[in-house]
Coordinates of N, CA and C in Angstrom, one line a residue:
R38 N 0.8 -1.2 0.0 CA 0.0 0.0 0.0 C 0.9 1.3 0.0
R39 N 1.9 1.2 0.8 CA 2.7 2.4 0.8 C 3.4 2.7 -0.5
A40 N 3.8 1.6 -1.2 CA 4.5 1.7 -2.5 C 3.5 2.3 -3.5
I41 N 2.2 1.8 -3.4 CA 1.2 2.3 -4.3 C 0.9 3.8 -4.1
A42 N 0.8 4.2 -2.8 CA 0.6 5.6 -2.5 C 1.7 6.5 -3.0
A43 N 2.9 6.0 -2.8 CA 4.1 6.7 -3.3 C 4.1 6.9 -4.8
K44 N 3.7 5.8 -5.5 CA 3.7 5.8 -6.9 C 2.5 6.7 -7.4
E45 N 1.4 6.7 -6.7 CA 0.3 7.6 -7.1 C 0.7 9.1 -6.9
A46 N 1.4 9.3 -5.8 CA 1.9 10.7 -5.5 C 2.9 11.1 -6.6
R47 N 3.7 10.2 -7.0 CA 4.7 10.6 -8.0 C 4.0 10.8 -9.3
L48 N 3.0 10.0 -9.6 CA 2.2 10.1 -10.9 C 1.5 11.5 -10.9
A49 N 0.9 11.9 -9.8 CA 0.2 13.2 -9.7 C 1.2 14.3 -9.9
G50 N 2.4 14.2 -9.4 CA 3.5 15.2 -9.6 C 3.9 15.2 -11.0
L51 N 4.0 14.1 -11.7 CA 4.4 14.1 -13.1 C 3.3 14.7 -14.0
R52 N 2.0 14.4 -13.6 CA 0.9 15.0 -14.3 C 0.9 16.6 -14.2
G53 N 1.3 17.0 -13.0 CA 1.4 18.5 -12.8 C 2.5 19.0 -13.7
L54 N 3.7 18.3 -13.7 CA 4.8 18.8 -14.6 C 4.4 18.8 -16.0
S55 N 3.7 17.7 -16.4 CA 3.2 17.6 -17.8 C 2.4 18.8 -18.2
A56 N 1.4 19.2 -17.3 CA 0.6 20.4 -17.6 C 1.4 21.6 -17.7
H57 N 2.5 21.7 -16.8 CA 3.4 22.9 -16.8 C 4.2 22.9 -18.1
I58 N 4.6 21.8 -18.6 CA 5.3 21.7 -19.9 C 4.4 22.2 -21.0
D59 N 3.2 21.8 -21.0 CA 2.2 22.3 -22.0 C 2.1 23.8 -22.0
E60 N 2.0 24.4 -20.8 CA 2.0 25.8 -20.6 C 3.2 26.5 -21.2
L61 N 4.4 25.9 -20.9 CA 5.6 26.4 -21.4 C 5.7 26.4 -22.9
D62 N 5.2 25.3 -23.5 CA 5.2 25.1 -24.9 C 4.4 26.3 -25.6
R63 N 3.2 26.5 -25.0 CA 2.4 27.6 -25.5 C 3.1 29.0 -25.3
E64 N 3.8 29.2 -24.2 CA 4.5 30.4 -24.0 C 5.7 30.6 -25.0
V65 N 6.4 29.5 -25.2 CA 7.5 29.5 -26.2 C 6.9 29.9 -27.6
E66 N 5.8 29.3 -28.0 CA 5.2 29.6 -29.3 C 4.8 31.0 -29.4
S67 N 4.2 31.5 -28.3 CA 3.8 32.9 -28.2 C 5.0 33.9 -28.4
R68 N 6.1 33.5 -27.7 CA 7.3 34.3 -27.9 C 7.9 34.3 -29.3
R69 N 7.8 33.1 -29.9 CA 8.3 33.0 -31.3 C 7.5 33.9 -32.2
S70 N 6.2 34.0 -32.0 CA 5.3 34.8 -32.8 C 5.7 36.3 -32.6
E71 N 6.0 36.7 -31.3 CA 6.4 38.0 -31.0 C 7.7 38.4 -31.7
L72 N 8.6 37.4 -31.7 CA 9.9 37.7 -32.3 C 9.8 37.8 -33.8
A73 N 8.9 37.0 -34.4 CA 8.7 37.2 -35.9 C 8.1 38.5 -36.2
R74 N 7.2 39.0 -35.3 CA 6.6 40.4 -35.6 C 7.7 41.4 -35.4
L75 N 8.6 41.3 -34.4 CA 9.7 42.2 -34.2 C 10.6 42.2 -35.3
D76 N 10.9 41.0 -35.8 CA 11.9 40.8 -37.0 C 11.3 41.5 -38.2
E77 N 10.0 41.5 -38.4 CA 9.4 42.2 -39.5 C 9.5 43.7 -39.3
R78 N 9.4 44.2 -38.1 CA 9.5 45.7 -37.8 C 11.0 46.1 -37.7
L79 N 11.9 45.2 -37.3 CA 13.3 45.6 -37.1 C 14.1 44.4 -37.6
P80 N 14.2 44.2 -38.9 CA 15.0 43.1 -39.5 C 16.5 43.1 -39.1
E81 N 17.1 42.0 -39.2 CA 18.6 41.9 -38.9 C 19.4 42.7 -39.8
H82 N 19.1 42.7 -41.1 CA 19.9 43.3 -42.2 C 19.1 44.6 -42.7
E83 N 19.9 45.5 -43.3 CA 19.3 46.7 -43.7 C 18.2 46.5 -44.8
G84 N 18.4 45.6 -45.7 CA 17.4 45.3 -46.7 C 17.0 46.5 -47.5
L85 N 17.9 47.4 -47.9 CA 17.7 48.6 -48.6 C 17.0 48.4 -49.9
D86 N 17.4 47.4 -50.7 CA 16.8 47.1 -52.0 C 15.3 46.8 -51.9
G87 N 15.0 45.9 -51.0 CA 13.6 45.6 -50.8 C 12.7 46.8 -50.4
F88 N 13.3 47.6 -49.5 CA 12.6 48.8 -49.0 C 12.4 49.8 -50.2
L89 N 13.4 50.0 -51.0 CA 13.3 50.9 -52.2 C 12.3 50.4 -53.2
K90 N 12.2 49.1 -53.4 CA 11.2 48.5 -54.2 C 9.8 48.8 -53.7
E91 N 9.7 48.7 -52.4 CA 8.4 48.9 -51.7 C 7.9 50.3 -51.8
I92 N 8.8 51.3 -51.6 CA 8.4 52.7 -51.7 C 8.2 53.1 -53.1
T93 N 8.9 52.5 -54.1 CA 8.6 52.7 -55.5 C 7.2 52.2 -55.9
R94 N 6.9 51.0 -55.4 CA 5.5 50.5 -55.6 C 4.4 51.4 -55.1
I95 N 4.7 51.9 -53.8 CA 3.7 52.8 -53.2 C 3.6 54.1 -54.0
A96 N 4.8 54.7 -54.5 CA 4.7 55.9 -55.3 C 4.0 55.7 -56.6
Q97 N 4.2 54.6 -57.2 CA 3.5 54.3 -58.5 C 2.0 54.2 -58.2
R98 N 1.6 53.5 -57.1 CA 0.2 53.3 -56.8 C -0.5 54.6 -56.6
V99 N 0.2 55.6 -55.9 CA -0.5 56.9 -55.6 C -0.2 57.9 -56.7
D100 N 0.4 57.5 -57.8 CA 0.7 58.4 -58.9 C 1.7 59.5 -58.6
L101 N 2.8 59.1 -58.0 CA 3.9 60.0 -57.7 C 5.1 59.6 -58.6
A102 N 5.9 60.6 -59.0 CA 7.2 60.3 -59.7 C 8.3 60.4 -58.6
V103 N 9.1 59.3 -58.6 CA 10.3 59.3 -57.7 C 11.4 59.9 -58.5
R104 N 11.8 61.1 -58.2 CA 12.9 61.8 -58.9 C 14.3 61.4 -58.5
S105 N 14.5 61.2 -57.2 CA 15.8 60.7 -56.7 C 15.7 60.0 -55.4
V106 N 16.6 59.2 -55.1 CA 16.8 58.5 -53.8 C 18.3 58.5 -53.5
K107 N 18.6 59.0 -52.4 CA 20.0 59.0 -52.0 C 20.1 58.3 -50.6
S108 N 21.1 57.4 -50.5 CA 21.2 56.7 -49.2 C 22.6 56.9 -48.7
D109 N 22.7 57.0 -47.4 CA 24.0 57.1 -46.7 C 24.3 55.8 -46.0
R110 N 25.5 55.8 -45.5 CA 25.9 54.6 -44.7 C 25.1 54.4 -43.5
P111 N 24.9 53.2 -43.1 CA 24.1 53.0 -41.8 C 24.8 53.6 -40.6
V112 N 24.0 54.1 -39.7 CA 24.6 54.8 -38.5 C 23.9 54.1 -37.3
A113 N 24.7 54.1 -36.2 CA 24.1 53.6 -34.9 C 23.0 54.5 -34.4
A114 N 22.0 53.9 -33.9 CA 20.8 54.6 -33.4 C 20.4 53.8 -32.1
G115 N 21.0 54.0 -31.0 CA 20.8 53.3 -29.8 C 21.2 51.9 -30.0
A116 N 20.3 50.9 -29.7 CA 20.7 49.5 -29.9 C 20.5 49.0 -31.3
A117 N 20.0 49.9 -32.2 CA 19.7 49.5 -33.6 C 20.6 50.3 -34.5
M118 N 20.4 50.1 -35.8 CA 21.1 50.8 -36.8 C 20.0 51.5 -37.7
E119 N 20.4 52.6 -38.4 CA 19.5 53.3 -39.3 C 20.2 53.6 -40.6
V120 N 19.5 53.5 -41.7 CA 20.0 53.9 -43.0 C 19.3 55.2 -43.3
P121 N 20.0 56.3 -43.4 CA 19.4 57.6 -43.8 C 19.1 57.6 -45.3
L122 N 18.0 58.1 -45.7 CA 17.6 58.2 -47.1 C 17.1 59.6 -47.3
A123 N 17.4 60.1 -48.5 CA 16.8 61.4 -49.0 C 16.0 61.0 -50.3
L124 N 14.7 61.3 -50.2 CA 13.8 61.1 -51.4 C 13.3 62.4 -52.0
A125 N 13.2 62.4 -53.3 CA 12.5 63.5 -53.9 C 11.4 63.0 -54.8
L126 N 10.2 63.4 -54.5 CA 9.0 62.9 -55.2 C 8.2 64.1 -55.8
E127 N 7.5 63.9 -56.9 CA 6.7 64.9 -57.5 C 5.4 64.3 -57.9
G128 N 4.3 65.2 -57.7 CA 3.0 64.8 -58.0 C 2.0 65.7 -57.3
D129 N 0.7 65.3 -57.2 CA -0.3 66.1 -56.6 C 0.0 66.0 -55.1
F130 N -0.5 67.1 -54.4 CA -0.3 67.1 -52.9 C -1.0 65.9 -52.3
G131 N -2.2 65.6 -52.7 CA -3.0 64.5 -52.2 C -2.2 63.2 -52.3
A132 N -1.5 63.0 -53.4 CA -0.7 61.8 -53.6 C 0.4 61.8 -52.6
V133 N 1.0 62.9 -52.4 CA 2.1 63.0 -51.4 C 1.5 62.5 -50.0
Y134 N 0.4 63.1 -49.7 CA -0.3 62.7 -48.4 C -0.6 61.2 -48.4
D135 N -1.1 60.7 -49.5 CA -1.4 59.2 -49.5 C -0.1 58.4 -49.4
F136 N 1.0 58.9 -50.0 CA 2.3 58.2 -49.9 C 2.7 58.2 -48.4
M137 N 2.6 59.3 -47.7 CA 3.0 59.4 -46.3 C 2.2 58.4 -45.4
L138 N 0.9 58.3 -45.7 CA 0.0 57.4 -45.0 C 0.5 55.9 -45.2
A139 N 0.8 55.6 -46.5 CA 1.3 54.3 -46.8 C 2.6 54.0 -46.1
L140 N 3.5 55.0 -46.1 CA 4.8 54.8 -45.5 C 4.6 54.6 -44.0
E141 N 3.7 55.3 -43.4 CA 3.5 55.1 -42.0 C 2.9 53.7 -41.7
S142 N 2.2 53.1 -42.6 CA 1.5 51.8 -42.3 C 2.5 50.7 -42.6
L143 N 3.7 50.9 -43.2 CA 4.6 49.8 -43.4 C 5.0 49.1 -42.1
P144 N 5.1 47.8 -42.1 CA 5.5 47.1 -40.8 C 6.9 47.5 -40.3
R145 N 7.8 47.9 -41.2 CA 9.1 48.2 -40.8 C 9.2 49.5 -40.0
I146 N 10.1 49.6 -39.0 CA 10.2 50.9 -38.3 C 10.9 51.8 -39.2
T147 N 10.2 52.9 -39.5 CA 10.7 54.0 -40.4 C 10.5 55.3 -39.8
R148 N 11.5 56.2 -39.8 CA 11.3 57.5 -39.2 C 11.4 58.6 -40.3
V149 N 10.5 59.5 -40.3 CA 10.6 60.7 -41.1 C 11.3 61.8 -40.3
D150 N 12.5 62.1 -40.7 CA 13.3 63.2 -40.0 C 12.9 64.6 -40.4
A151 N 12.6 64.8 -41.7 CA 12.3 66.1 -42.2 C 11.5 65.9 -43.5
M152 N 10.7 66.9 -43.8 CA 9.9 66.9 -45.0 C 9.8 68.4 -45.5
R153 N 10.0 68.6 -46.8 CA 9.8 69.9 -47.4 C 8.9 69.7 -48.6
V154 N 7.9 70.5 -48.7 CA 7.0 70.4 -49.9 C 6.9 71.8 -50.5
N155 N 7.2 71.9 -51.8 CA 7.2 73.1 -52.6 C 6.3 72.9 -53.8
A156 N 5.6 74.0 -54.1 CA 4.8 73.9 -55.4 C 5.7 74.0 -56.6
L157 N 5.3 73.3 -57.6 CA 6.1 73.3 -58.9 C 5.5 74.5 -59.7
A158 N 6.4 75.4 -60.1 CA 6.0 76.6 -60.8 C 5.4 76.2 -62.2
S159 N 5.9 75.2 -62.8 CA 5.6 74.8 -64.1 C 4.2 74.1 -64.2
D160 N 3.7 73.6 -63.1 CA 2.5 72.8 -63.2 C 1.6 73.1 -62.0
E161 N 0.5 73.7 -62.2 CA -0.5 74.0 -61.1 C -1.0 72.8 -60.4
G162 N -1.0 72.9 -59.1 CA -1.5 71.8 -58.3 C -0.5 70.7 -58.0
R163 N 0.7 70.7 -58.6 CA 1.7 69.7 -58.4 C 2.8 70.2 -57.5
V164 N 3.4 69.3 -56.7 CA 4.4 69.7 -55.7 C 5.6 68.8 -55.9
R165 N 6.7 69.3 -55.3 CA 7.9 68.5 -55.1 C 8.0 68.3 -53.6
A166 N 8.1 67.0 -53.2 CA 8.3 66.7 -51.8 C 9.7 66.1 -51.6
E167 N 10.4 66.7 -50.7 CA 11.8 66.2 -50.3 C 11.7 65.7 -48.9
L168 N 12.0 64.4 -48.8 CA 11.9 63.7 -47.5 C 13.3 63.2 -47.0
S169 N 13.5 63.4 -45.8 CA 14.7 62.7 -45.1 C 14.1 61.7 -44.2
I170 N 14.3 60.4 -44.5 CA 13.8 59.3 -43.7 C 14.9 58.4 -43.3
S171 N 14.6 57.6 -42.3 CA 15.6 56.6 -41.9 C 14.8 55.3 -41.7
I172 N 15.4 54.2 -42.2 CA 14.9 52.9 -42.0 C 15.8 52.2 -41.0
C173 N 15.1 51.4 -40.1 CA 15.9 50.8 -39.0 C 16.0 49.3 -39.2
F174 N 17.1 48.8 -38.6 CA 17.4 47.4 -38.6 C 18.2 47.1 -37.4
S175 N 18.2 45.8 -37.0 CA 18.9 45.5 -35.7 C 20.4 45.6 -35.9
G176 N 20.9 45.3 -37.1 CA 22.3 45.4 -37.3 C 23.2 44.4 -36.6
A177 N 22.6 43.3 -36.1 CA 23.4 42.3 -35.4 C 24.5 41.8 -36.2
H178 N 24.4 41.6 -37.5 CA 25.4 41.1 -38.4 C 26.0 42.2 -39.3
D179 N 25.4 43.3 -39.4 CA 25.8 44.4 -40.3 C 26.6 45.5 -39.7
A180 N 26.5 45.6 -38.3 CA 27.1 46.7 -37.6 C 28.7 46.7 -37.7
P181 N 29.3 47.8 -38.0 CA 30.7 47.8 -38.0 C 31.3 47.7 -36.6
A182 N 32.5 47.2 -36.5 CA 33.1 47.1 -35.2 C 33.3 48.5 -34.6
P183 N 33.2 48.7 -33.3 CA 33.3 50.1 -32.7 C 34.5 50.9 -33.2
A184 N 35.7 50.3 -33.3 CA 36.9 51.0 -33.8 C 36.6 51.4 -35.3
Q185 N 36.0 50.6 -36.1 CA 35.8 50.9 -37.5 C 34.7 52.0 -37.6
A186 N 33.7 51.9 -36.7 CA 32.6 52.9 -36.7 C 33.2 54.3 -36.4
S187 N 34.1 54.4 -35.4 CA 34.6 55.7 -35.1 C 35.6 56.2 -36.2
A188 N 36.3 55.3 -36.9 CA 37.1 55.7 -38.0 C 36.3 56.2 -39.2
D189 N 35.1 55.5 -39.4 CA 34.2 56.0 -40.5 C 33.7 57.3 -40.2
A190 N 33.4 57.6 -38.9 CA 32.8 58.9 -38.5 C 33.8 60.0 -38.8
T191 N 35.1 59.8 -38.7 CA 36.0 60.9 -39.0 C 36.3 61.0 -40.4
K192 N 36.0 60.0 -41.3 CA 36.2 60.1 -42.7 C 35.0 60.8 -43.4
G193 N 33.9 60.9 -42.8 CA 32.7 61.3 -43.5 C 31.9 60.2 -44.0
T194 N 30.8 60.4 -44.7 CA 30.0 59.3 -45.1 C 29.9 59.2 -46.6
R195 N 29.7 58.0 -47.0 CA 29.6 57.7 -48.5 C 28.1 57.9 -48.8
S196 N 27.8 58.5 -49.9 CA 26.5 58.7 -50.3 C 26.2 58.0 -51.7
E197 N 25.1 57.3 -51.8 CA 24.8 56.6 -53.1 C 23.5 57.3 -53.6
E198 N 23.4 57.5 -54.8 CA 22.2 58.1 -55.4 C 21.6 57.1 -56.4
H199 N 20.3 56.9 -56.2 CA 19.6 56.1 -57.1 C 18.5 57.0 -57.7
T200 N 18.5 57.1 -59.0 CA 17.5 58.0 -59.7 C 16.6 57.1 -60.6
S201 N 15.4 57.4 -60.5 CA 14.4 56.7 -61.4 C 13.4 57.7 -61.9
E202 N 12.9 57.5 -63.0 CA 11.8 58.3 -63.6 C 10.6 57.4 -63.6
L203 N 9.6 57.6 -62.8 CA 8.4 56.8 -62.7 C 7.2 57.7 -63.0
Q204 N 6.5 57.4 -64.0 CA 5.3 58.3 -64.2 C 4.1 57.5 -64.5

């Protein structure tokens, strides 16, 4: 009887552990989902090409012309990295507004640092919007070593220009 009672107690303890393991499995799966959402908002790599394709698609959809895109080297931004971009867009003011709404709704963390909108003298109702934005990424594998980052800071930054005519 004593052996049976001990085995029943042990079995009850194992059932409790089994239920706890199931809870832990659900918690692990929940954390994996959260990490996937975070990775979408703050990917490991800069992914500039994909981002440029996405904003080009948005510009086309809202009937804006992308006149130029300039990117600088990634820079440290707290625990993350940012790629500064300068965009020049032309079109109707409403299209610029729609572009900004679409940019804001992108899953990726993107910051608009500055925006200037000027009327185009040659075309009534059309504007040129110049945006300074930054796209963020974790930089876990892309970040320069601290000594290299400080050396880069003293040399200045490299700038790349990508120009396209989309109408």
